[in-house]
Amino acid sequence: MTNNLKNNISNSNMENVVVFGTGNFGKIVVRAIVDCGIKITKICDSNTSNWGTFFCGYPVVGPDELTENDVVYLATNISNRKFLRKICRDKNIQSVFDVDNILRESSWPSYHGELDLEWSLDRAQEVIDLYLFDIASETELPLLKVKSLDVVLTERCSLKCVDCSNLMQYYQKPIGAEVEVLVESLEHFFVTVDYVSEIRLIGGEPLVSKNVERVLDTIFAYSNFDKIVLYTNGTVIPKESILKKFQDPRVWVKISDYGPVSRKAQLLADACKSLNINCIHEQVTEWEDVGRILNRDRTLDQNKVVFGNCCVNDTLTLLHGHLYACPFSAHTDNLGVLKNAEADKVNLLDLESLKERIQSIYRDKDVLVACNLCNGRDHIVAKVIAGVQTKLPLRLEVSSA
Ligand code: SF4
Ligand code: SF4
């Protein structure tokens, strides 16, 4: 056990160790804590349907059952750590820890195969790496290190999924990103942030954009990023010159395969394999039910809870020259249904105080105007079948929020 971990433990009542969080990440954390010789008493989870059940052999309770003597380990890899800390603070709990040291101290990944995870070893390692990156970057302020940037190349898509979480189903006349605006936005972003772990090229379908090569060349001019991931629905085989650029080892092609509609998914996966392109080909059968823009009539405090529990509340999204805290906020604004949302977006074409403005939407928000139109994205949200198509765009049923 490292001194760091020993200090955490010796200052705390180790009879009351609670792991806050379940899911795949929770399973890894529980095992890592046990691996470090710490005895767990119970699991805490916000999801009411888990209360009274057992997780990894430990009883699951709700946050109301936490007591001030508890020692809480936050087993969450999503962006709700701040919110879980607030719950613990409200219960007067002093001993609340992230699990970065625990993960480093444990013998991960030796026990991956024993855990019954839905995640492959690669996927689990990717999640853990991003988690460790995020924890480290919090302690490195004023450096601005961000986990990811979603770059919307186009609103156009070769599919029209009725439950698209990026709201493509609402676009009557989708357009591509104006390339000069996109390039300038990216340049301003890269000269402003200190580091970005993952840049995700998305749409719509990014491979229907004419600007994939120009965007890649723009990003390749910088070195303060780790990798570029292009998300595709497996309907388009890119031309040779694009495939050549994908051979850069920093680029990954992620194919979301929705079954028969993703008609070229296997072909694309095979092409990537033969050209030595990093590629992940995933069968996707269900999504969270987050594809509707509806007025939810929540109070501000209720919306703060929805935001706090949301797994994408710090997913920076670049759309038409503006940066948003999440894709739902970006597209509801672009679709014209937000008002008074100026404070929820950053104009990337303006360099003045850009670092501070990005910081403010990345770290300092506790709610967005868009949250009142959104179903929220947490572990509790219902599931829908992925890739179901609609012939006609959906009608917007709200005027503004
Ligand atoms: S493939 Fe479906 S989910 Fe993906 S961007 Fe297009 S409409 Fe949305
Ligand atoms: S609008 Fe709010 S709840 Fe919905 S995805 Fe964005 S941050 Fe999450």
Short mmCIF file of C-alpha atoms and ligand atoms in Angstrom, two decimals:
data_model
loop_
_atom_site.label_atom_id
_atom_site.label_comp_id
_atom_site.label_asym_id
_atom_site.label_seq_id
_atom_site.Cartn_x
_atom_site.Cartn_y
_atom_site.Cartn_z
CA MET A 1 0.00 0.00 0.00
CA THR A 2 1.43 3.45 -0.91
CA ASN A 3 1.90 6.17 1.73
CA ASN A 4 -0.73 8.22 -0.03
CA LEU A 5 -3.29 5.48 0.43
CA LYS A 6 -2.16 4.79 4.00
CA ASN A 7 -2.71 8.46 4.89
CA ASN A 8 -6.22 8.37 3.46
CA ILE A 9 -6.99 5.29 5.45
CA SER A 10 -5.36 6.07 8.79
CA ASN A 11 -7.26 9.37 9.02
CA SER A 12 -10.57 7.63 8.56
CA ASN A 13 -12.88 5.15 10.15
CA MET A 14 -12.20 2.06 8.09
CA GLU A 15 -15.11 0.18 9.63
CA ASN A 16 -17.49 2.19 7.45
CA VAL A 17 -16.08 2.02 3.96
CA VAL A 18 -18.69 2.74 1.31
CA VAL A 19 -18.27 2.59 -2.46
CA PHE A 20 -20.52 5.19 -4.12
CA GLY A 21 -21.43 3.91 -7.59
CA THR A 22 -22.22 0.66 -9.36
CA GLY A 23 -22.04 -0.37 -13.04
CA ASN A 24 -18.95 -1.61 -14.83
CA PHE A 25 -16.70 1.02 -13.30
CA GLY A 26 -18.09 0.17 -9.86
CA LYS A 27 -17.15 -3.48 -10.34
CA ILE A 28 -13.57 -2.53 -11.20
CA VAL A 29 -13.34 -0.18 -8.22
CA VAL A 30 -14.78 -2.68 -5.73
CA ARG A 31 -12.22 -5.23 -6.81
CA ALA A 32 -9.39 -2.68 -6.73
CA ILE A 33 -10.31 -1.62 -3.18
CA VAL A 34 -10.39 -5.22 -1.99
CA ASP A 35 -7.09 -5.78 -3.79
CA CYS A 36 -5.61 -2.94 -1.72
CA GLY A 37 -6.60 -4.69 1.51
CA ILE A 38 -9.52 -2.41 2.38
CA LYS A 39 -12.73 -3.94 3.75
CA ILE A 40 -15.94 -2.64 2.12
CA THR A 41 -19.09 -2.38 4.23
CA LYS A 42 -21.71 -1.35 1.69
CA ILE A 43 -22.39 0.17 -1.70
CA CYS A 44 -24.28 3.42 -2.23
CA ASP A 45 -26.16 4.20 -5.45
CA SER A 46 -28.55 6.93 -6.62
CA ASN A 47 -30.56 4.45 -8.68
CA THR A 48 -33.59 3.55 -6.54
CA SER A 49 -34.07 0.22 -8.32
CA ASN A 50 -30.72 -0.98 -6.90
CA TRP A 51 -31.57 -0.21 -3.27
CA GLY A 52 -32.01 -3.34 -1.17
CA THR A 53 -30.14 -5.49 -3.71
CA PHE A 54 -26.53 -6.71 -3.60
CA PHE A 55 -23.68 -5.53 -5.80
CA CYS A 56 -20.51 -7.63 -5.93
CA GLY A 57 -21.80 -9.30 -2.74
CA TYR A 58 -22.31 -6.04 -0.78
CA PRO A 59 -25.68 -4.52 0.20
CA VAL A 60 -26.76 -1.46 -1.80
CA VAL A 61 -28.25 1.54 -0.01
CA GLY A 62 -29.42 4.99 -1.13
CA PRO A 63 -27.58 8.26 -0.36
CA ASP A 64 -30.03 8.95 2.50
CA GLU A 65 -28.47 6.08 4.42
CA LEU A 66 -24.96 7.52 4.36
CA THR A 67 -23.74 8.74 7.75
CA GLU A 68 -21.08 11.26 8.69
CA ASN A 69 -18.74 8.51 9.91
CA ASP A 70 -18.67 6.85 6.51
CA VAL A 71 -15.54 6.72 4.38
CA VAL A 72 -16.75 7.13 0.81
CA TYR A 73 -14.92 6.11 -2.35
CA LEU A 74 -16.44 7.66 -5.47
CA ALA A 75 -16.72 4.91 -8.07
CA THR A 76 -17.85 6.97 -11.00
CA ASN A 77 -16.04 7.56 -14.25
CA ILE A 78 -18.62 10.01 -15.55
CA SER A 79 -18.80 13.69 -14.88
CA ASN A 80 -20.96 13.53 -11.74
CA ARG A 81 -18.13 13.39 -9.19
CA LYS A 82 -18.77 17.02 -8.23
CA PHE A 83 -22.43 16.19 -7.65
CA LEU A 84 -21.69 13.07 -5.56
CA ARG A 85 -19.27 15.13 -3.46
CA LYS A 86 -22.05 17.63 -2.82
CA ILE A 87 -24.34 14.82 -1.61
CA CYS A 88 -21.58 13.71 0.79
CA ARG A 89 -20.95 17.31 1.92
CA ASP A 90 -24.65 17.74 2.67
CA LYS A 91 -24.40 14.62 4.89
CA ASN A 92 -21.40 16.13 6.66
CA ILE A 93 -19.10 13.34 5.48
CA GLN A 94 -15.45 14.37 5.72
CA SER A 95 -13.75 11.32 4.20
CA VAL A 96 -14.57 11.31 0.50
CA PHE A 97 -11.99 9.99 -1.96
CA ASP A 98 -11.51 9.58 -5.66
CA VAL A 99 -10.15 6.19 -6.63
CA ASP A 100 -7.15 7.14 -8.77
CA ASN A 101 -4.63 5.98 -6.14
CA ILE A 102 -6.64 2.82 -5.52
CA LEU A 103 -6.63 1.95 -9.21
CA ARG A 104 -2.91 2.59 -9.51
CA GLU A 105 -2.17 0.60 -6.37
CA SER A 106 -4.28 -2.42 -7.31
CA SER A 107 -3.17 -5.13 -9.67
CA TRP A 108 -5.49 -3.92 -12.46
CA PRO A 109 -5.75 -5.14 -15.24
CA SER A 110 -4.87 -8.66 -14.03
CA TYR A 111 -8.43 -9.25 -12.74
CA HIS A 112 -10.33 -7.89 -15.75
CA GLY A 113 -11.33 -11.39 -16.88
CA GLU A 114 -12.84 -12.25 -13.48
CA LEU A 115 -15.27 -9.34 -13.28
CA ASP A 116 -18.14 -10.14 -15.63
CA LEU A 117 -17.91 -6.71 -17.28
CA GLU A 118 -19.75 -5.54 -20.38
CA TRP A 119 -16.48 -3.82 -21.31
CA SER A 120 -13.63 -5.44 -23.20
CA LEU A 121 -10.18 -4.94 -21.69
CA ASP A 122 -9.45 -2.21 -24.29
CA ARG A 123 -12.69 -0.39 -23.51
CA ALA A 124 -12.15 -0.67 -19.74
CA GLN A 125 -8.59 0.60 -20.06
CA GLU A 126 -9.79 3.52 -22.21
CA VAL A 127 -12.35 4.46 -19.53
CA ILE A 128 -9.76 4.21 -16.75
CA ASP A 129 -7.20 6.25 -18.68
CA LEU A 130 -9.75 9.03 -19.29
CA TYR A 131 -10.77 8.93 -15.63
CA LEU A 132 -7.15 9.25 -14.45
CA PHE A 133 -6.57 12.03 -16.98
CA ASP A 134 -9.59 13.93 -15.67
CA ILE A 135 -8.60 13.61 -12.01
CA ALA A 136 -5.04 14.70 -12.77
CA SER A 137 -6.19 17.70 -14.81
CA GLU A 138 -8.39 18.93 -11.93
CA THR A 139 -5.29 19.29 -9.80
CA GLU A 140 -3.31 21.08 -12.49
CA LEU A 141 -5.31 24.29 -12.70
CA PRO A 142 -4.81 26.90 -14.17
CA LEU A 143 -3.71 24.54 -16.91
CA LEU A 144 -6.74 23.77 -19.05
CA LYS A 145 -6.71 20.08 -19.86
CA VAL A 146 -9.93 18.66 -21.24
CA LYS A 147 -11.06 15.08 -21.63
CA SER A 148 -12.65 15.37 -25.04
CA LEU A 149 -13.89 17.65 -27.78
CA ASP A 150 -16.77 16.62 -30.05
CA VAL A 151 -16.37 18.31 -33.43
CA VAL A 152 -19.58 18.39 -35.49
CA LEU A 153 -18.51 18.23 -39.15
CA THR A 154 -22.04 18.23 -40.47
CA GLU A 155 -25.70 18.09 -39.50
CA ARG A 156 -26.27 15.78 -42.46
CA CYS A 157 -26.55 12.05 -41.92
CA SER A 158 -26.95 9.06 -44.19
CA LEU A 159 -29.38 7.65 -41.60
CA LYS A 160 -32.24 9.32 -39.78
CA CYS A 161 -32.47 7.59 -36.42
CA VAL A 162 -35.60 8.60 -34.59
CA ASP A 163 -33.81 8.50 -31.22
CA CYS A 164 -30.51 10.10 -32.21
CA SER A 165 -29.04 11.64 -29.05
CA ASN A 166 -27.50 14.37 -31.23
CA LEU A 167 -30.99 15.33 -32.41
CA MET A 168 -30.46 14.86 -36.16
CA GLN A 169 -34.08 13.70 -36.40
CA TYR A 170 -35.22 17.31 -35.88
CA TYR A 171 -33.23 18.88 -38.71
CA GLN A 172 -35.51 19.86 -41.64
CA LYS A 173 -32.67 21.20 -43.79
CA PRO A 174 -29.38 19.93 -42.38
CA ILE A 175 -26.21 21.68 -43.51
CA GLY A 176 -22.48 20.98 -43.36
CA ALA A 177 -20.16 23.00 -41.14
CA GLU A 178 -18.73 26.03 -42.94
CA VAL A 179 -15.14 24.87 -43.34
CA GLU A 180 -13.35 28.20 -42.73
CA VAL A 181 -15.32 28.73 -39.53
CA LEU A 182 -14.58 25.17 -38.44
CA VAL A 183 -10.85 25.44 -39.12
CA GLU A 184 -10.54 28.80 -37.35
CA SER A 185 -12.52 27.49 -34.37
CA LEU A 186 -10.24 24.47 -34.10
CA GLU A 187 -7.11 26.60 -34.36
CA HIS A 188 -8.34 28.90 -31.59
CA PHE A 189 -9.23 25.90 -29.45
CA PHE A 190 -5.81 24.28 -29.83
CA VAL A 191 -3.84 27.44 -29.09
CA THR A 192 -5.98 28.04 -25.99
CA VAL A 193 -6.31 24.70 -24.21
CA ASP A 194 -3.19 23.09 -22.79
CA TYR A 195 -4.21 19.58 -23.73
CA VAL A 196 -7.16 17.60 -25.01
CA SER A 197 -7.15 13.86 -24.58
CA GLU A 198 -9.60 12.84 -27.29
CA ILE A 199 -10.98 14.69 -30.31
CA ARG A 200 -14.10 13.05 -31.69
CA LEU A 201 -15.17 13.78 -35.25
CA ILE A 202 -18.92 13.38 -35.41
CA GLY A 203 -22.00 14.47 -37.35
CA GLY A 204 -24.57 13.51 -38.41
CA GLU A 205 -22.36 11.18 -40.35
CA PRO A 206 -18.89 12.77 -40.53
CA LEU A 207 -17.96 10.78 -43.64
CA VAL A 208 -20.59 12.61 -45.72
CA SER A 209 -18.72 15.84 -45.02
CA LYS A 210 -16.37 17.09 -47.75
CA ASN A 211 -14.00 18.44 -45.15
CA VAL A 212 -12.66 15.39 -43.35
CA GLU A 213 -9.14 15.77 -44.79
CA ARG A 214 -8.96 19.51 -44.16
CA VAL A 215 -10.10 19.00 -40.57
CA LEU A 216 -7.56 16.21 -39.99
CA ASP A 217 -4.76 18.34 -41.44
CA THR A 218 -5.78 21.21 -39.16
CA ILE A 219 -5.63 18.97 -36.09
CA PHE A 220 -2.41 17.25 -37.18
CA ALA A 221 -0.71 20.68 -37.10
CA TYR A 222 -0.95 20.60 -33.27
CA SER A 223 0.62 18.24 -30.78
CA ASN A 224 -1.42 18.94 -27.64
CA PHE A 225 -3.83 16.07 -28.12
CA ASP A 226 -3.70 12.32 -27.65
CA LYS A 227 -6.01 10.81 -30.23
CA ILE A 228 -8.67 11.49 -32.85
CA VAL A 229 -11.70 9.22 -33.02
CA LEU A 230 -14.02 9.35 -36.02
CA TYR A 231 -17.50 7.98 -35.25
CA THR A 232 -19.28 6.49 -38.24
CA ASN A 233 -22.53 4.59 -38.75
CA GLY A 234 -21.02 2.14 -41.25
CA THR A 235 -22.84 3.36 -44.36
CA VAL A 236 -19.96 5.12 -46.13
CA ILE A 237 -16.61 3.87 -47.39
CA PRO A 238 -14.32 6.89 -47.53
CA LYS A 239 -12.18 7.57 -50.56
CA GLU A 240 -8.58 6.42 -50.69
CA SER A 241 -7.00 9.75 -49.75
CA ILE A 242 -9.06 9.84 -46.54
CA LEU A 243 -8.23 6.23 -45.69
CA LYS A 244 -4.57 7.17 -46.08
CA LYS A 245 -4.93 9.87 -43.43
CA PHE A 246 -6.67 7.38 -41.16
CA GLN A 247 -3.44 5.35 -41.17
CA ASP A 248 -1.92 7.88 -38.79
CA PRO A 249 -1.56 5.95 -35.49
CA ARG A 250 -3.29 8.74 -33.57
CA VAL A 251 -6.51 8.19 -35.54
CA TRP A 252 -9.18 5.64 -34.61
CA VAL A 253 -12.26 4.76 -36.64
CA LYS A 254 -15.19 3.72 -34.45
CA ILE A 255 -17.97 1.97 -36.36
CA SER A 256 -21.36 1.95 -34.63
CA ASP A 257 -23.10 -0.97 -36.29
CA TYR A 258 -26.90 -0.75 -36.07
CA GLY A 259 -27.50 -3.97 -38.01
CA PRO A 260 -28.84 -4.02 -41.60
CA VAL A 261 -29.01 -0.20 -41.90
CA SER A 262 -25.25 -0.05 -41.31
CA ARG A 263 -24.88 -1.77 -44.65
CA LYS A 264 -21.16 -1.17 -45.20
CA ALA A 265 -19.98 -1.65 -41.63
CA GLN A 266 -18.18 -4.93 -42.21
CA LEU A 267 -16.71 -3.69 -45.48
CA LEU A 268 -15.30 -0.64 -43.72
CA ALA A 269 -13.97 -2.74 -40.83
CA ASP A 270 -12.25 -5.04 -43.32
CA ALA A 271 -10.77 -2.09 -45.21
CA CYS A 272 -9.41 -0.65 -41.96
CA LYS A 273 -7.91 -4.00 -41.03
CA SER A 274 -6.18 -4.44 -44.37
CA LEU A 275 -4.81 -0.88 -44.28
CA ASN A 276 -3.63 -1.13 -40.67
CA ILE A 277 -6.04 1.54 -39.49
CA ASN A 278 -7.03 1.53 -35.80
CA CYS A 279 -10.65 0.46 -35.84
CA ILE A 280 -13.31 -0.53 -33.32
CA HIS A 281 -16.38 -2.19 -34.81
CA GLU A 282 -19.19 -2.25 -32.23
CA GLN A 283 -22.66 -3.78 -32.53
CA VAL A 284 -25.01 -1.23 -30.99
CA THR A 285 -28.47 -2.49 -30.08
CA GLU A 286 -29.80 0.02 -27.56
CA TRP A 287 -29.43 3.63 -26.54
CA GLU A 288 -30.51 5.79 -23.66
CA ASP A 289 -33.85 7.46 -24.30
CA VAL A 290 -32.49 10.97 -24.76
CA GLY A 291 -33.62 11.90 -28.26
CA ARG A 292 -36.63 14.10 -27.52
CA ILE A 293 -36.80 17.84 -27.06
CA LEU A 294 -39.67 18.38 -24.64
CA ASN A 295 -40.43 20.94 -22.01
CA ARG A 296 -39.87 19.04 -18.74
CA ASP A 297 -41.30 21.72 -16.42
CA ARG A 298 -38.72 21.09 -13.70
CA THR A 299 -37.68 23.55 -11.03
CA LEU A 300 -34.15 24.96 -11.17
CA ASP A 301 -33.08 22.68 -8.32
CA GLN A 302 -34.51 19.65 -10.11
CA ASN A 303 -32.62 20.59 -13.26
CA LYS A 304 -29.42 20.92 -11.21
CA VAL A 305 -29.88 17.32 -10.06
CA VAL A 306 -30.44 16.22 -13.68
CA PHE A 307 -27.32 18.09 -14.77
CA GLY A 308 -25.28 16.80 -11.81
CA ASN A 309 -26.11 13.18 -12.65
CA CYS A 310 -25.60 13.60 -16.40
CA CYS A 311 -22.83 11.56 -18.01
CA VAL A 312 -22.16 14.13 -20.76
CA ASN A 313 -22.35 17.41 -18.84
CA ASP A 314 -18.74 18.22 -19.71
CA THR A 315 -18.66 16.86 -23.25
CA LEU A 316 -17.41 19.96 -25.02
CA THR A 317 -19.11 20.18 -28.41
CA LEU A 318 -18.02 22.41 -31.28
CA LEU A 319 -20.84 23.40 -33.62
CA HIS A 320 -20.79 26.27 -36.12
CA GLY A 321 -18.05 28.25 -34.33
CA HIS A 322 -19.46 27.87 -30.82
CA LEU A 323 -18.43 25.60 -28.01
CA TYR A 324 -21.11 24.06 -25.77
CA ALA A 325 -20.97 21.98 -22.59
CA CYS A 326 -22.89 19.08 -24.15
CA PRO A 327 -24.28 17.97 -27.54
CA PHE A 328 -27.90 18.45 -26.45
CA SER A 329 -27.21 22.07 -25.57
CA ALA A 330 -25.41 22.59 -28.90
CA HIS A 331 -28.17 21.20 -31.08
CA THR A 332 -31.14 22.67 -29.20
CA ASP A 333 -29.46 26.05 -29.57
CA ASN A 334 -28.74 25.42 -33.25
CA LEU A 335 -32.35 24.34 -33.78
CA GLY A 336 -33.47 27.68 -32.34
CA VAL A 337 -35.33 26.45 -29.26
CA LEU A 338 -33.14 28.00 -26.55
CA LYS A 339 -33.39 31.53 -25.29
CA ASN A 340 -31.20 33.21 -22.67
CA ALA A 341 -28.55 30.56 -23.30
CA GLU A 342 -25.69 32.94 -24.17
CA ALA A 343 -23.86 32.02 -20.96
CA ASP A 344 -23.97 28.34 -21.93
CA LYS A 345 -21.84 28.76 -25.06
CA VAL A 346 -18.48 30.18 -26.06
CA ASN A 347 -17.78 31.96 -29.33
CA LEU A 348 -14.52 30.32 -30.44
CA LEU A 349 -13.89 32.91 -33.13
CA ASP A 350 -13.25 35.52 -30.43
CA LEU A 351 -9.87 34.99 -28.75
CA GLU A 352 -10.41 37.46 -25.91
CA SER A 353 -10.40 35.68 -22.50
CA LEU A 354 -11.03 32.47 -24.38
CA LYS A 355 -9.32 30.24 -21.83
CA GLU A 356 -11.43 31.61 -18.98
CA ARG A 357 -14.61 31.32 -21.02
CA ILE A 358 -13.90 27.70 -21.96
CA GLN A 359 -13.01 26.95 -18.35
CA SER A 360 -16.32 28.40 -17.22
CA ILE A 361 -18.47 26.09 -19.36
CA TYR A 362 -16.19 23.10 -18.82
CA ARG A 363 -15.73 23.26 -15.05
CA ASP A 364 -18.02 25.81 -13.47
CA LYS A 365 -21.55 25.04 -14.69
CA ASP A 366 -24.10 23.43 -12.40
CA VAL A 367 -27.01 23.55 -14.87
CA LEU A 368 -27.70 24.52 -18.49
CA VAL A 369 -30.78 26.19 -19.96
CA ALA A 370 -31.09 23.13 -22.24
CA CYS A 371 -31.45 20.74 -19.28
CA ASN A 372 -35.11 21.71 -18.92
CA LEU A 373 -35.77 20.30 -22.42
CA CYS A 374 -33.73 17.13 -21.90
CA ASN A 375 -34.60 13.75 -20.45
CA GLY A 376 -31.20 13.70 -18.73
CA ARG A 377 -28.47 11.14 -19.18
CA ASP A 378 -27.81 9.03 -16.13
CA HIS A 379 -27.85 5.33 -15.26
CA ILE A 380 -31.59 5.43 -14.59
CA VAL A 381 -32.76 6.70 -17.95
CA ALA A 382 -34.84 4.20 -19.98
CA LYS A 383 -33.43 2.40 -23.00
CA VAL A 384 -34.68 2.44 -26.61
CA ILE A 385 -33.80 0.29 -29.63
CA ALA A 386 -30.85 1.79 -31.48
CA GLY A 387 -30.96 2.75 -35.14
CA VAL A 388 -34.75 2.80 -35.71
CA GLN A 389 -35.34 5.06 -38.73
CA THR A 390 -37.85 7.83 -39.32
CA LYS A 391 -38.86 8.84 -42.86
CA LEU A 392 -39.70 12.42 -42.00
CA PRO A 393 -37.95 14.74 -39.58
CA LEU A 394 -39.69 15.12 -36.22
CA ARG A 395 -41.60 18.31 -35.52
CA LEU A 396 -40.36 20.51 -32.72
CA GLU A 397 -43.03 20.56 -30.06
CA VAL A 398 -41.52 23.34 -27.96
CA SER A 399 -41.13 26.93 -29.02
CA SER A 400 -38.26 27.82 -26.68
CA ALA A 401 -36.82 27.23 -23.22
S1 SF4 B 1 -26.43 7.50 -37.58
FE1 SF4 B 1 -28.25 7.87 -36.41
S2 SF4 B 1 -27.47 8.23 -34.35
FE2 SF4 B 1 -25.76 8.51 -35.73
S3 SF4 B 1 -25.75 10.68 -36.20
FE3 SF4 B 1 -26.94 9.68 -37.80
S4 SF4 B 1 -29.03 9.87 -37.11
FE4 SF4 B 1 -27.73 10.23 -35.33
S1 SF4 B 2 -28.89 19.26 -21.52
FE1 SF4 B 2 -28.26 18.90 -19.40
S2 SF4 B 2 -29.03 16.87 -18.89
FE2 SF4 B 2 -29.16 17.05 -21.13
S3 SF4 B 2 -27.28 16.17 -21.89
FE3 SF4 B 2 -26.88 18.34 -21.61
S4 SF4 B 2 -26.03 18.57 -19.54
FE4 SF4 B 2 -26.98 16.55 -19.71
#
